[in-house]
Amino acid sequence: MTTDAARDADGTTAPHPGQELAPLTLPVTRTLIVAGALASRDYQDVHHDAEAAREKGSPDIFMNILTTNGLVGRYLTDRFGPRCVLRRLAIRLGAPNYPGDTMVLSGTVTAVDGDVVEVRVVGANGLGHHVTGSATVQLGTAAR
């Protein structure tokens, strides 16, 4: 099985340092923000109540870090295949994800050691970088 990661750069069958992963464009909808907050049991009003968010200084509801973390994980497993295992994921939030915006996730392979791949990940929206971070992904047999 050839993964998107393997097809992204120069047609090689294994990830390599410097390889750019195919981006993932995600519309940031009100439903995505609210559903992500509910699924992660984050009942903070700023993630589902626009009026409460405005009272606290935000122009609208915004995505929580757990939803972002899940989307980054999805991005990586989509790129490296269903048998890969996320061994480490370290992210930092920046600009909020508000409804009506679009987030584009992108990644760059920074190191490969056997079946372990290090990736730098960025998720950008109209305001700047929503998320930056790094991940360690162990490839499964189907991903090689």
PDB file of C-alpha atoms in Angstrom:
ATOM      1  CA  MET A   1       0.000   0.000   0.000  1.00  0.00           C
ATOM      2  CA  THR A   2       1.426   3.369  -0.977  1.00  0.00           C
ATOM      3  CA  THR A   3       0.441   6.227   1.302  1.00  0.00           C
ATOM      4  CA  ASP A   4      -0.159   9.864   0.418  1.00  0.00           C
ATOM      5  CA  ALA A   5       3.094  10.633   2.239  1.00  0.00           C
ATOM      6  CA  ALA A   6       4.986   8.299  -0.057  1.00  0.00           C
ATOM      7  CA  ARG A   7       3.408   9.896  -3.151  1.00  0.00           C
ATOM      8  CA  ASP A   8       3.805  13.515  -2.055  1.00  0.00           C
ATOM      9  CA  ALA A   9       7.330  14.435  -2.965  1.00  0.00           C
ATOM     10  CA  ASP A  10       9.409  12.620  -5.513  1.00  0.00           C
ATOM     11  CA  GLY A  11       7.691   9.270  -5.875  1.00  0.00           C
ATOM     12  CA  THR A  12       9.907   7.334  -3.467  1.00  0.00           C
ATOM     13  CA  THR A  13       8.217   4.624  -1.443  1.00  0.00           C
ATOM     14  CA  ALA A  14       9.427   5.748   1.982  1.00  0.00           C
ATOM     15  CA  PRO A  15       9.258   9.100   3.767  1.00  0.00           C
ATOM     16  CA  HIS A  16      12.500  11.078   3.803  1.00  0.00           C
ATOM     17  CA  PRO A  17      13.760  14.267   5.490  1.00  0.00           C
ATOM     18  CA  GLY A  18      12.583  17.403   3.738  1.00  0.00           C
ATOM     19  CA  GLN A  19       9.536  15.723   2.241  1.00  0.00           C
ATOM     20  CA  GLU A  20       6.468  17.960   2.185  1.00  0.00           C
ATOM     21  CA  LEU A  21       3.240  16.173   3.019  1.00  0.00           C
ATOM     22  CA  ALA A  22       0.111  16.937   1.022  1.00  0.00           C
ATOM     23  CA  PRO A  23      -1.931  19.645   2.761  1.00  0.00           C
ATOM     24  CA  LEU A  24      -5.380  19.082   4.232  1.00  0.00           C
ATOM     25  CA  THR A  25      -7.893  21.923   3.932  1.00  0.00           C
ATOM     26  CA  LEU A  26     -10.586  21.975   6.612  1.00  0.00           C
ATOM     27  CA  PRO A  27     -13.530  24.375   6.659  1.00  0.00           C
ATOM     28  CA  VAL A  28     -13.933  25.626  10.233  1.00  0.00           C
ATOM     29  CA  THR A  29     -17.662  25.410  10.781  1.00  0.00           C
ATOM     30  CA  ARG A  30     -19.698  26.218  13.850  1.00  0.00           C
ATOM     31  CA  THR A  31     -20.770  22.560  13.885  1.00  0.00           C
ATOM     32  CA  LEU A  32     -17.152  21.326  13.852  1.00  0.00           C
ATOM     33  CA  ILE A  33     -16.248  23.602  16.762  1.00  0.00           C
ATOM     34  CA  VAL A  34     -19.269  22.660  18.885  1.00  0.00           C
ATOM     35  CA  ALA A  35     -19.116  18.942  18.034  1.00  0.00           C
ATOM     36  CA  GLY A  36     -15.401  18.809  18.838  1.00  0.00           C
ATOM     37  CA  ALA A  37     -15.942  20.491  22.185  1.00  0.00           C
ATOM     38  CA  LEU A  38     -18.804  18.150  23.069  1.00  0.00           C
ATOM     39  CA  ALA A  39     -16.937  15.041  21.921  1.00  0.00           C
ATOM     40  CA  SER A  40     -13.987  15.979  24.128  1.00  0.00           C
ATOM     41  CA  ARG A  41     -16.294  16.872  27.039  1.00  0.00           C
ATOM     42  CA  ASP A  42     -15.123  20.477  27.027  1.00  0.00           C
ATOM     43  CA  TYR A  43     -18.235  22.357  28.084  1.00  0.00           C
ATOM     44  CA  GLN A  44     -16.581  25.789  28.337  1.00  0.00           C
ATOM     45  CA  ASP A  45     -19.129  28.256  26.991  1.00  0.00           C
ATOM     46  CA  VAL A  46     -16.609  29.933  24.659  1.00  0.00           C
ATOM     47  CA  HIS A  47     -16.730  26.785  22.497  1.00  0.00           C
ATOM     48  CA  HIS A  48     -20.517  26.727  21.969  1.00  0.00           C
ATOM     49  CA  ASP A  49     -22.158  29.994  23.090  1.00  0.00           C
ATOM     50  CA  ALA A  50     -21.381  32.975  20.833  1.00  0.00           C
ATOM     51  CA  GLU A  51     -22.876  35.516  23.242  1.00  0.00           C
ATOM     52  CA  ALA A  52     -20.823  34.201  26.164  1.00  0.00           C
ATOM     53  CA  ALA A  53     -17.697  34.182  23.993  1.00  0.00           C
ATOM     54  CA  ARG A  54     -18.308  37.857  23.050  1.00  0.00           C
ATOM     55  CA  GLU A  55     -18.835  38.761  26.722  1.00  0.00           C
ATOM     56  CA  LYS A  56     -15.392  37.280  27.389  1.00  0.00           C
ATOM     57  CA  GLY A  57     -13.749  39.317  24.617  1.00  0.00           C
ATOM     58  CA  SER A  58     -13.842  36.916  21.676  1.00  0.00           C
ATOM     59  CA  PRO A  59     -15.675  37.844  18.463  1.00  0.00           C
ATOM     60  CA  ASP A  60     -17.258  34.362  18.310  1.00  0.00           C
ATOM     61  CA  ILE A  61     -16.916  30.812  19.591  1.00  0.00           C
ATOM     62  CA  PHE A  62     -13.542  29.188  18.877  1.00  0.00           C
ATOM     63  CA  MET A  63     -12.074  25.711  18.546  1.00  0.00           C
ATOM     64  CA  ASN A  64     -10.638  24.004  21.607  1.00  0.00           C
ATOM     65  CA  ILE A  65      -7.177  22.442  21.753  1.00  0.00           C
ATOM     66  CA  LEU A  66      -8.534  18.902  21.986  1.00  0.00           C
ATOM     67  CA  THR A  67     -10.336  19.259  18.655  1.00  0.00           C
ATOM     68  CA  THR A  68      -7.199  20.717  17.110  1.00  0.00           C
ATOM     69  CA  ASN A  69      -5.150  17.854  18.541  1.00  0.00           C
ATOM     70  CA  GLY A  70      -7.556  15.350  16.992  1.00  0.00           C
ATOM     71  CA  LEU A  71      -7.435  17.064  13.610  1.00  0.00           C
ATOM     72  CA  VAL A  72      -3.628  17.041  13.625  1.00  0.00           C
ATOM     73  CA  GLY A  73      -3.729  13.338  14.493  1.00  0.00           C
ATOM     74  CA  ARG A  74      -6.168  12.722  11.642  1.00  0.00           C
ATOM     75  CA  TYR A  75      -3.914  14.627   9.254  1.00  0.00           C
ATOM     76  CA  LEU A  76      -0.932  12.460  10.146  1.00  0.00           C
ATOM     77  CA  THR A  77      -2.749   9.124  10.051  1.00  0.00           C
ATOM     78  CA  ASP A  78      -4.355  10.078   6.727  1.00  0.00           C
ATOM     79  CA  ARG A  79      -0.882  10.748   5.347  1.00  0.00           C
ATOM     80  CA  PHE A  80       0.977   7.738   6.771  1.00  0.00           C
ATOM     81  CA  GLY A  81      -1.760   5.121   6.627  1.00  0.00           C
ATOM     82  CA  PRO A  82      -4.111   3.281   8.956  1.00  0.00           C
ATOM     83  CA  ARG A  83      -1.400   1.136  10.534  1.00  0.00           C
ATOM     84  CA  CYS A  84       0.802   3.973  11.694  1.00  0.00           C
ATOM     85  CA  VAL A  85       0.949   4.804  15.391  1.00  0.00           C
ATOM     86  CA  LEU A  86       1.288   8.325  16.771  1.00  0.00           C
ATOM     87  CA  ARG A  87       4.011   7.958  19.403  1.00  0.00           C
ATOM     88  CA  ARG A  88       4.248  11.633  20.340  1.00  0.00           C
ATOM     89  CA  LEU A  89       2.301  14.733  19.452  1.00  0.00           C
ATOM     90  CA  ALA A  90       3.318  18.127  20.827  1.00  0.00           C
ATOM     91  CA  ILE A  91       1.300  21.119  19.663  1.00  0.00           C
ATOM     92  CA  ARG A  92       0.972  24.762  20.547  1.00  0.00           C
ATOM     93  CA  LEU A  93      -2.016  26.947  19.720  1.00  0.00           C
ATOM     94  CA  GLY A  94      -1.726  30.369  18.171  1.00  0.00           C
ATOM     95  CA  ALA A  95      -4.452  32.256  16.287  1.00  0.00           C
ATOM     96  CA  PRO A  96      -7.965  31.030  17.138  1.00  0.00           C
ATOM     97  CA  ASN A  97     -10.050  29.001  14.696  1.00  0.00           C
ATOM     98  CA  TYR A  98     -13.349  30.858  14.312  1.00  0.00           C
ATOM     99  CA  PRO A  99     -16.418  29.719  12.358  1.00  0.00           C
ATOM    100  CA  GLY A 100     -16.291  30.647   8.688  1.00  0.00           C
ATOM    101  CA  ASP A 101     -12.513  30.398   8.393  1.00  0.00           C
ATOM    102  CA  THR A 102     -10.482  27.607   6.799  1.00  0.00           C
ATOM    103  CA  MET A 103      -7.536  25.808   8.343  1.00  0.00           C
ATOM    104  CA  VAL A 104      -4.884  24.269   6.122  1.00  0.00           C
ATOM    105  CA  LEU A 105      -2.726  21.621   7.775  1.00  0.00           C
ATOM    106  CA  SER A 106       0.691  20.948   6.291  1.00  0.00           C
ATOM    107  CA  GLY A 107       3.668  18.920   7.365  1.00  0.00           C
ATOM    108  CA  THR A 108       7.337  18.372   6.666  1.00  0.00           C
ATOM    109  CA  VAL A 109       9.291  15.231   7.457  1.00  0.00           C
ATOM    110  CA  THR A 110      12.256  16.339   9.582  1.00  0.00           C
ATOM    111  CA  ALA A 111      13.886  12.975  10.349  1.00  0.00           C
ATOM    112  CA  VAL A 112      13.538   9.271   9.634  1.00  0.00           C
ATOM    113  CA  ASP A 113      15.051   6.495  11.749  1.00  0.00           C
ATOM    114  CA  GLY A 114      13.993   3.091  10.498  1.00  0.00           C
ATOM    115  CA  ASP A 115      10.208   3.019  10.736  1.00  0.00           C
ATOM    116  CA  VAL A 116      10.016   6.116  12.957  1.00  0.00           C
ATOM    117  CA  VAL A 117       9.282   9.454  11.265  1.00  0.00           C
ATOM    118  CA  GLU A 118       9.521  12.916  12.836  1.00  0.00           C
ATOM    119  CA  VAL A 119       7.198  15.525  11.349  1.00  0.00           C
ATOM    120  CA  ARG A 120       6.817  19.274  11.809  1.00  0.00           C
ATOM    121  CA  VAL A 121       3.138  20.264  11.507  1.00  0.00           C
ATOM    122  CA  VAL A 122       1.527  23.667  10.916  1.00  0.00           C
ATOM    123  CA  GLY A 123      -2.155  24.546  10.709  1.00  0.00           C
ATOM    124  CA  ALA A 124      -2.781  27.999   9.273  1.00  0.00           C
ATOM    125  CA  ASN A 125      -5.996  30.005   9.023  1.00  0.00           C
ATOM    126  CA  GLY A 126      -6.868  33.546   7.902  1.00  0.00           C
ATOM    127  CA  LEU A 127      -5.375  35.013  11.084  1.00  0.00           C
ATOM    128  CA  GLY A 128      -2.053  33.146  10.986  1.00  0.00           C
ATOM    129  CA  HIS A 129      -0.826  29.917  12.495  1.00  0.00           C
ATOM    130  CA  HIS A 130      -3.563  28.254  14.517  1.00  0.00           C
ATOM    131  CA  VAL A 131      -1.348  25.319  15.510  1.00  0.00           C
ATOM    132  CA  THR A 132       2.325  24.470  15.283  1.00  0.00           C
ATOM    133  CA  GLY A 133       4.016  21.379  16.553  1.00  0.00           C
ATOM    134  CA  SER A 134       5.870  18.180  16.003  1.00  0.00           C
ATOM    135  CA  ALA A 135       5.013  14.513  15.963  1.00  0.00           C
ATOM    136  CA  THR A 136       6.706  11.154  16.092  1.00  0.00           C
ATOM    137  CA  VAL A 137       4.975   8.596  13.900  1.00  0.00           C
ATOM    138  CA  GLN A 138       5.830   4.905  13.820  1.00  0.00           C
ATOM    139  CA  LEU A 139       4.989   3.443  10.450  1.00  0.00           C
ATOM    140  CA  GLY A 140       3.088   0.185  10.194  1.00  0.00           C
ATOM    141  CA  THR A 141       3.858  -2.499   7.663  1.00  0.00           C
ATOM    142  CA  ALA A 142       1.165  -1.113   5.371  1.00  0.00           C
ATOM    143  CA  ALA A 143       2.800   2.328   5.437  1.00  0.00           C
ATOM    144  CA  ARG A 144       6.154   1.134   4.096  1.00  0.00           C
TER     145      ARG A 144
END
